[in-house]
Amino acid sequence: GQQLNQSPQSMFIQEGEDVSMNCTSSSIFNTWLWYKQDPGEGPVLLIALYKAGELTSNGRLTAQFGITRKDSFLNISASIPSDVGIYFCAGLTQGGSEKLVFGKGTKLTVNP
Amino acid sequence: KAGVTQTPRYLIKTRGQQVTLSCSPISGHRSVSWYQQTPGQGLQFLFEYFSETQRNKGNFPGRFSGRQFSNSRSEMNVSTLELGDSALYLCASSLGLARFNEQFFGPGTRLTVL
């Protein structure tokens, strides 16, 4: 089945640093979504991308839909302690019965 | 507006038992999707219900089933529980069918199978 490879698996950074994470797949997706999950909560949608090459920002977060439609990137600028959590990418399959396929997440730790 | 609620929040069962989990969507939302989250496999789509009918299904065995009621509330059932069914089960609701970019997730039910 379709799989998403998300990296890195975890990151330990200092407050104020920028963060980058990415997802790649051997399959083409027509939508990419980025979520954040806090402990004891469900994922919350951060950014949705709909077109190859699309670059979208949400505050300090910026995400891009790869030109090949097989990858996506999320950047967080000037990290703060509340950025701590697990970030997931998800791709929406094309055609027929649509399903979301998730990456395994990037666990972000921010040291104040 | 109340968010997606899931009950119970925590559940402990033994192998071979069955379990039913409940999800109440955001008022006005007609689609409910269910996901399984484990450390090894991550988040995996189970199924989606809309207007009381299952519309999409992931790659899970028939032991996993669900239903949706006329008020859009949904239940998920797992029969003959196995140790590997231990997971966080999340439901998400949206206004329409397959509106994955507009889903709101509940806090999940943590199921432990002993």
mmCIF file of C-alpha atoms in Angstrom:
data_model
loop_
_atom_site.group_PDB
_atom_site.id
_atom_site.type_symbol
_atom_site.label_atom_id
_atom_site.label_comp_id
_atom_site.label_asym_id
_atom_site.label_seq_id
_atom_site.Cartn_x
_atom_site.Cartn_y
_atom_site.Cartn_z
ATOM 1 C CA GLY A 1 0.000 0.000 0.000
ATOM 2 C CA GLN A 2 0.915 3.653 -0.101
ATOM 3 C CA GLN A 3 3.429 4.825 2.459
ATOM 4 C CA LEU A 4 4.790 8.161 3.520
ATOM 5 C CA ASN A 5 8.344 8.473 4.765
ATOM 6 C CA GLN A 6 8.558 11.321 7.243
ATOM 7 C CA SER A 7 11.858 12.616 8.551
ATOM 8 C CA PRO A 8 13.406 13.274 10.867
ATOM 9 C CA GLN A 9 11.760 11.005 13.415
ATOM 10 C CA SER A 10 12.646 13.417 16.236
ATOM 11 C CA MET A 11 14.324 16.767 16.695
ATOM 12 C CA PHE A 12 15.801 18.502 19.700
ATOM 13 C CA ILE A 13 16.311 22.199 19.154
ATOM 14 C CA GLN A 14 16.901 25.419 21.063
ATOM 15 C CA GLU A 15 14.210 28.061 21.326
ATOM 16 C CA GLY A 16 14.554 30.513 18.463
ATOM 17 C CA GLU A 17 15.929 28.013 15.975
ATOM 18 C CA ASP A 18 14.248 27.187 12.688
ATOM 19 C CA VAL A 19 12.970 23.664 12.008
ATOM 20 C CA SER A 20 12.497 21.712 8.808
ATOM 21 C CA MET A 21 10.829 18.379 8.274
ATOM 22 C CA ASN A 22 9.666 16.562 5.187
ATOM 23 C CA CYS A 23 7.614 13.723 3.794
ATOM 24 C CA THR A 24 8.292 11.693 0.703
ATOM 25 C CA SER A 25 6.421 8.967 -1.086
ATOM 26 C CA SER A 26 6.690 6.777 -4.142
ATOM 27 C CA SER A 27 3.046 7.630 -4.855
ATOM 28 C CA ILE A 28 1.483 10.809 -6.142
ATOM 29 C CA PHE A 29 -0.929 12.703 -3.890
ATOM 30 C CA ASN A 30 -3.316 15.443 -4.897
ATOM 31 C CA THR A 31 -3.468 17.036 -1.447
ATOM 32 C CA TRP A 32 -0.934 17.304 1.348
ATOM 33 C CA LEU A 33 -1.901 18.106 4.932
ATOM 34 C CA TRP A 34 0.247 18.928 7.949
ATOM 35 C CA TYR A 35 -1.007 18.302 11.483
ATOM 36 C CA LYS A 36 0.271 18.847 15.018
ATOM 37 C CA GLN A 37 -0.658 16.572 17.890
ATOM 38 C CA ASP A 38 -0.239 17.491 21.541
ATOM 39 C CA PRO A 39 -0.159 14.811 24.274
ATOM 40 C CA GLY A 40 -3.635 13.515 25.078
ATOM 41 C CA GLU A 41 -5.193 15.306 22.126
ATOM 42 C CA GLY A 42 -6.126 14.518 18.564
ATOM 43 C CA PRO A 43 -4.222 16.013 15.631
ATOM 44 C CA VAL A 44 -4.995 19.588 14.649
ATOM 45 C CA LEU A 45 -4.695 20.679 11.030
ATOM 46 C CA LEU A 46 -2.002 23.306 10.491
ATOM 47 C CA ILE A 47 -1.735 23.710 6.732
ATOM 48 C CA ALA A 48 -3.410 22.213 3.648
ATOM 49 C CA LEU A 49 -1.781 22.180 0.204
ATOM 50 C CA TYR A 50 -3.678 21.502 -3.009
ATOM 51 C CA LYS A 51 -1.396 22.220 -5.965
ATOM 52 C CA ALA A 52 2.067 21.083 -6.986
ATOM 53 C CA GLY A 53 4.555 23.817 -6.164
ATOM 54 C CA GLU A 54 2.168 25.561 -3.773
ATOM 55 C CA LEU A 55 3.800 27.385 -0.868
ATOM 56 C CA THR A 56 1.501 28.261 2.051
ATOM 57 C CA SER A 57 2.162 29.984 5.366
ATOM 58 C CA ASN A 58 0.326 29.973 8.663
ATOM 59 C CA GLY A 59 2.101 32.342 11.036
ATOM 60 C CA ARG A 60 5.585 31.008 11.634
ATOM 61 C CA LEU A 61 4.786 27.821 9.709
ATOM 62 C CA THR A 62 5.413 27.416 6.004
ATOM 63 C CA ALA A 63 4.687 24.315 3.964
ATOM 64 C CA GLN A 64 5.299 23.413 0.357
ATOM 65 C CA PHE A 65 3.703 20.904 -2.005
ATOM 66 C CA GLY A 66 6.549 19.311 -3.948
ATOM 67 C CA ILE A 67 6.641 19.818 -7.696
ATOM 68 C CA THR A 68 6.656 16.052 -8.313
ATOM 69 C CA ARG A 69 3.559 15.679 -6.070
ATOM 70 C CA LYS A 70 5.426 12.994 -4.172
ATOM 71 C CA ASP A 71 6.780 15.128 -1.360
ATOM 72 C CA SER A 72 6.050 17.996 0.996
ATOM 73 C CA PHE A 73 8.010 20.124 3.432
ATOM 74 C CA LEU A 74 7.151 21.955 6.653
ATOM 75 C CA ASN A 75 9.281 24.709 8.106
ATOM 76 C CA ILE A 76 8.835 26.369 11.492
ATOM 77 C CA SER A 77 10.694 29.612 12.021
ATOM 78 C CA ALA A 78 11.875 31.040 15.343
ATOM 79 C CA SER A 79 10.625 28.084 17.400
ATOM 80 C CA ILE A 80 9.033 28.654 20.806
ATOM 81 C CA PRO A 81 8.363 26.194 23.660
ATOM 82 C CA SER A 82 4.705 25.697 22.673
ATOM 83 C CA ASP A 83 5.829 24.282 19.307
ATOM 84 C CA VAL A 84 6.606 21.064 21.197
ATOM 85 C CA GLY A 85 4.565 18.147 19.910
ATOM 86 C CA ILE A 86 4.372 15.601 17.138
ATOM 87 C CA TYR A 87 3.979 16.841 13.587
ATOM 88 C CA PHE A 88 2.377 14.612 10.975
ATOM 89 C CA CYS A 89 2.162 14.891 7.242
ATOM 90 C CA ALA A 90 -0.714 13.255 5.403
ATOM 91 C CA GLY A 91 -1.368 12.692 1.734
ATOM 92 C CA LEU A 92 -4.775 12.310 0.139
ATOM 93 C CA THR A 93 -4.909 9.593 -2.465
ATOM 94 C CA GLN A 94 -6.154 10.259 -5.951
ATOM 95 C CA GLY A 95 -9.301 9.027 -7.596
ATOM 96 C CA GLY A 96 -11.764 6.388 -6.564
ATOM 97 C CA SER A 97 -12.166 5.979 -2.857
ATOM 98 C CA GLU A 98 -10.232 8.768 -1.183
ATOM 99 C CA LYS A 99 -8.180 7.987 1.891
ATOM 100 C CA LEU A 100 -5.671 9.827 4.024
ATOM 101 C CA VAL A 101 -2.232 8.244 4.369
ATOM 102 C CA PHE A 102 -0.154 9.535 7.280
ATOM 103 C CA GLY A 103 3.553 9.791 7.931
ATOM 104 C CA LYS A 104 4.782 8.402 11.252
ATOM 105 C CA GLY A 105 5.434 11.808 12.684
ATOM 106 C CA THR A 106 8.278 14.063 13.760
ATOM 107 C CA LYS A 107 8.557 14.579 17.502
ATOM 108 C CA LEU A 108 9.767 18.084 18.210
ATOM 109 C CA THR A 109 11.365 19.107 21.510
ATOM 110 C CA VAL A 110 12.209 22.751 22.076
ATOM 111 C CA ASN A 111 14.653 23.632 24.845
ATOM 112 C CA PRO A 112 14.026 27.075 26.333
ATOM 113 C CA LYS B 1 -19.534 25.026 19.788
ATOM 114 C CA ALA B 2 -18.539 21.737 21.429
ATOM 115 C CA GLY B 3 -15.779 19.753 19.770
ATOM 116 C CA VAL B 4 -15.675 16.091 18.856
ATOM 117 C CA THR B 5 -16.177 13.939 21.933
ATOM 118 C CA GLN B 6 -15.142 10.344 22.376
ATOM 119 C CA THR B 7 -16.109 7.939 25.116
ATOM 120 C CA PRO B 8 -14.665 6.301 26.997
ATOM 121 C CA ARG B 9 -11.262 7.987 27.105
ATOM 122 C CA TYR B 10 -9.525 4.891 28.464
ATOM 123 C CA LEU B 11 -10.402 1.231 28.256
ATOM 124 C CA ILE B 12 -8.722 -1.994 29.330
ATOM 125 C CA LYS B 13 -9.853 -5.297 27.840
ATOM 126 C CA THR B 14 -8.488 -8.826 27.581
ATOM 127 C CA ARG B 15 -7.782 -10.856 24.471
ATOM 128 C CA GLY B 16 -10.858 -12.363 22.875
ATOM 129 C CA GLN B 17 -13.251 -9.759 24.241
ATOM 130 C CA GLN B 18 -15.037 -7.224 22.125
ATOM 131 C CA VAL B 19 -15.230 -3.471 22.576
ATOM 132 C CA THR B 20 -17.423 -0.608 21.426
ATOM 133 C CA LEU B 21 -16.166 2.953 21.205
ATOM 134 C CA SER B 22 -18.362 5.998 20.737
ATOM 135 C CA CYS B 23 -17.874 9.263 18.889
ATOM 136 C CA SER B 24 -20.107 12.333 18.908
ATOM 137 C CA PRO B 25 -19.271 14.698 16.051
ATOM 138 C CA ILE B 26 -19.415 18.461 16.089
ATOM 139 C CA SER B 27 -23.010 19.634 15.762
ATOM 140 C CA GLY B 28 -23.968 19.790 12.090
ATOM 141 C CA HIS B 29 -21.159 17.532 10.925
ATOM 142 C CA ARG B 30 -22.422 14.512 9.019
ATOM 143 C CA SER B 31 -19.212 12.633 8.309
ATOM 144 C CA VAL B 32 -17.308 10.640 10.908
ATOM 145 C CA SER B 33 -13.990 8.939 10.200
ATOM 146 C CA TRP B 34 -12.129 6.561 12.464
ATOM 147 C CA TYR B 35 -8.366 6.111 12.752
ATOM 148 C CA GLN B 36 -6.057 3.808 14.673
ATOM 149 C CA GLN B 37 -2.828 5.268 16.054
ATOM 150 C CA THR B 38 0.025 3.052 17.262
ATOM 151 C CA PRO B 39 3.719 3.797 17.811
ATOM 152 C CA GLY B 40 4.721 1.242 15.198
ATOM 153 C CA GLN B 41 2.255 1.911 12.390
ATOM 154 C CA GLY B 42 1.355 5.519 13.104
ATOM 155 C CA LEU B 43 -2.068 6.830 12.125
ATOM 156 C CA GLN B 44 -4.078 4.542 9.887
ATOM 157 C CA PHE B 45 -7.493 5.176 8.390
ATOM 158 C CA LEU B 46 -10.151 2.668 9.417
ATOM 159 C CA PHE B 47 -13.356 3.860 7.781
ATOM 160 C CA GLU B 48 -15.626 6.811 7.107
ATOM 161 C CA TYR B 49 -19.357 7.045 7.672
ATOM 162 C CA PHE B 50 -21.689 9.536 6.075
ATOM 163 C CA SER B 51 -25.480 9.529 6.251
ATOM 164 C CA GLU B 52 -25.440 6.269 8.203
ATOM 165 C CA THR B 53 -23.507 4.444 5.468
ATOM 166 C CA GLN B 54 -19.892 3.362 5.329
ATOM 167 C CA ARG B 55 -18.378 5.253 2.390
ATOM 168 C CA ASN B 56 -14.654 4.561 2.599
ATOM 169 C CA LYS B 57 -12.696 1.764 4.195
ATOM 170 C CA GLY B 58 -9.039 1.222 5.066
ATOM 171 C CA ASN B 59 -7.129 -2.052 5.130
ATOM 172 C CA PHE B 60 -8.293 -3.540 8.399
ATOM 173 C CA PRO B 61 -9.768 -6.993 9.036
ATOM 174 C CA GLY B 62 -13.481 -7.559 9.360
ATOM 175 C CA ARG B 63 -13.152 -7.634 13.160
ATOM 176 C CA PHE B 64 -13.237 -3.849 12.921
ATOM 177 C CA SER B 65 -16.681 -2.526 12.151
ATOM 178 C CA GLY B 66 -18.699 0.565 12.737
ATOM 179 C CA ARG B 67 -22.014 2.243 12.342
ATOM 180 C CA GLN B 68 -23.502 5.673 12.291
ATOM 181 C CA PHE B 69 -26.811 6.757 13.697
ATOM 182 C CA SER B 70 -29.327 9.228 12.330
ATOM 183 C CA ASN B 71 -27.959 11.948 14.631
ATOM 184 C CA SER B 72 -24.488 11.361 13.070
ATOM 185 C CA ARG B 73 -23.061 9.833 16.239
ATOM 186 C CA SER B 74 -20.879 6.873 15.413
ATOM 187 C CA GLU B 75 -19.702 3.738 17.129
ATOM 188 C CA MET B 76 -16.777 1.515 16.328
ATOM 189 C CA ASN B 77 -16.662 -2.123 17.339
ATOM 190 C CA VAL B 78 -13.703 -4.453 17.536
ATOM 191 C CA SER B 79 -14.454 -8.126 18.089
ATOM 192 C CA THR B 80 -12.137 -10.906 19.264
ATOM 193 C CA LEU B 81 -9.551 -8.457 20.534
ATOM 194 C CA GLU B 82 -5.861 -9.157 19.942
ATOM 195 C CA LEU B 83 -2.856 -7.694 21.757
ATOM 196 C CA GLY B 84 -1.984 -5.746 18.627
ATOM 197 C CA ASP B 85 -5.283 -3.880 18.812
ATOM 198 C CA SER B 86 -3.894 -1.833 21.695
ATOM 199 C CA ALA B 87 -3.890 1.682 20.309
ATOM 200 C CA LEU B 88 -5.307 5.173 20.453
ATOM 201 C CA TYR B 89 -8.516 5.240 18.424
ATOM 202 C CA LEU B 90 -9.333 8.634 17.034
ATOM 203 C CA CYS B 91 -12.459 9.813 15.370
ATOM 204 C CA ALA B 92 -12.771 12.930 13.268
ATOM 205 C CA SER B 93 -15.830 14.737 11.971
ATOM 206 C CA SER B 94 -16.437 17.011 9.018
ATOM 207 C CA LEU B 95 -19.401 18.640 7.364
ATOM 208 C CA GLY B 96 -19.311 16.565 4.213
ATOM 209 C CA LEU B 97 -18.078 13.303 2.801
ATOM 210 C CA ALA B 98 -14.316 12.943 2.291
ATOM 211 C CA ARG B 99 -13.677 16.525 3.431
ATOM 212 C CA PHE B 100 -10.390 15.442 4.985
ATOM 213 C CA ASN B 101 -8.945 18.936 4.932
ATOM 214 C CA GLU B 102 -11.851 20.109 7.093
ATOM 215 C CA GLN B 103 -11.774 17.357 9.696
ATOM 216 C CA PHE B 104 -11.701 17.993 13.423
ATOM 217 C CA PHE B 105 -10.306 15.223 15.583
ATOM 218 C CA GLY B 106 -11.483 14.098 18.991
ATOM 219 C CA PRO B 107 -9.069 13.374 21.854
ATOM 220 C CA GLY B 108 -9.208 9.629 21.246
ATOM 221 C CA THR B 109 -9.941 6.492 23.224
ATOM 222 C CA ARG B 110 -6.868 4.715 24.566
ATOM 223 C CA LEU B 111 -7.522 0.952 24.325
ATOM 224 C CA THR B 112 -5.229 -1.468 26.114
ATOM 225 C CA VAL B 113 -5.611 -5.183 25.405
ATOM 226 C CA LEU B 114 -4.073 -7.521 28.009
#
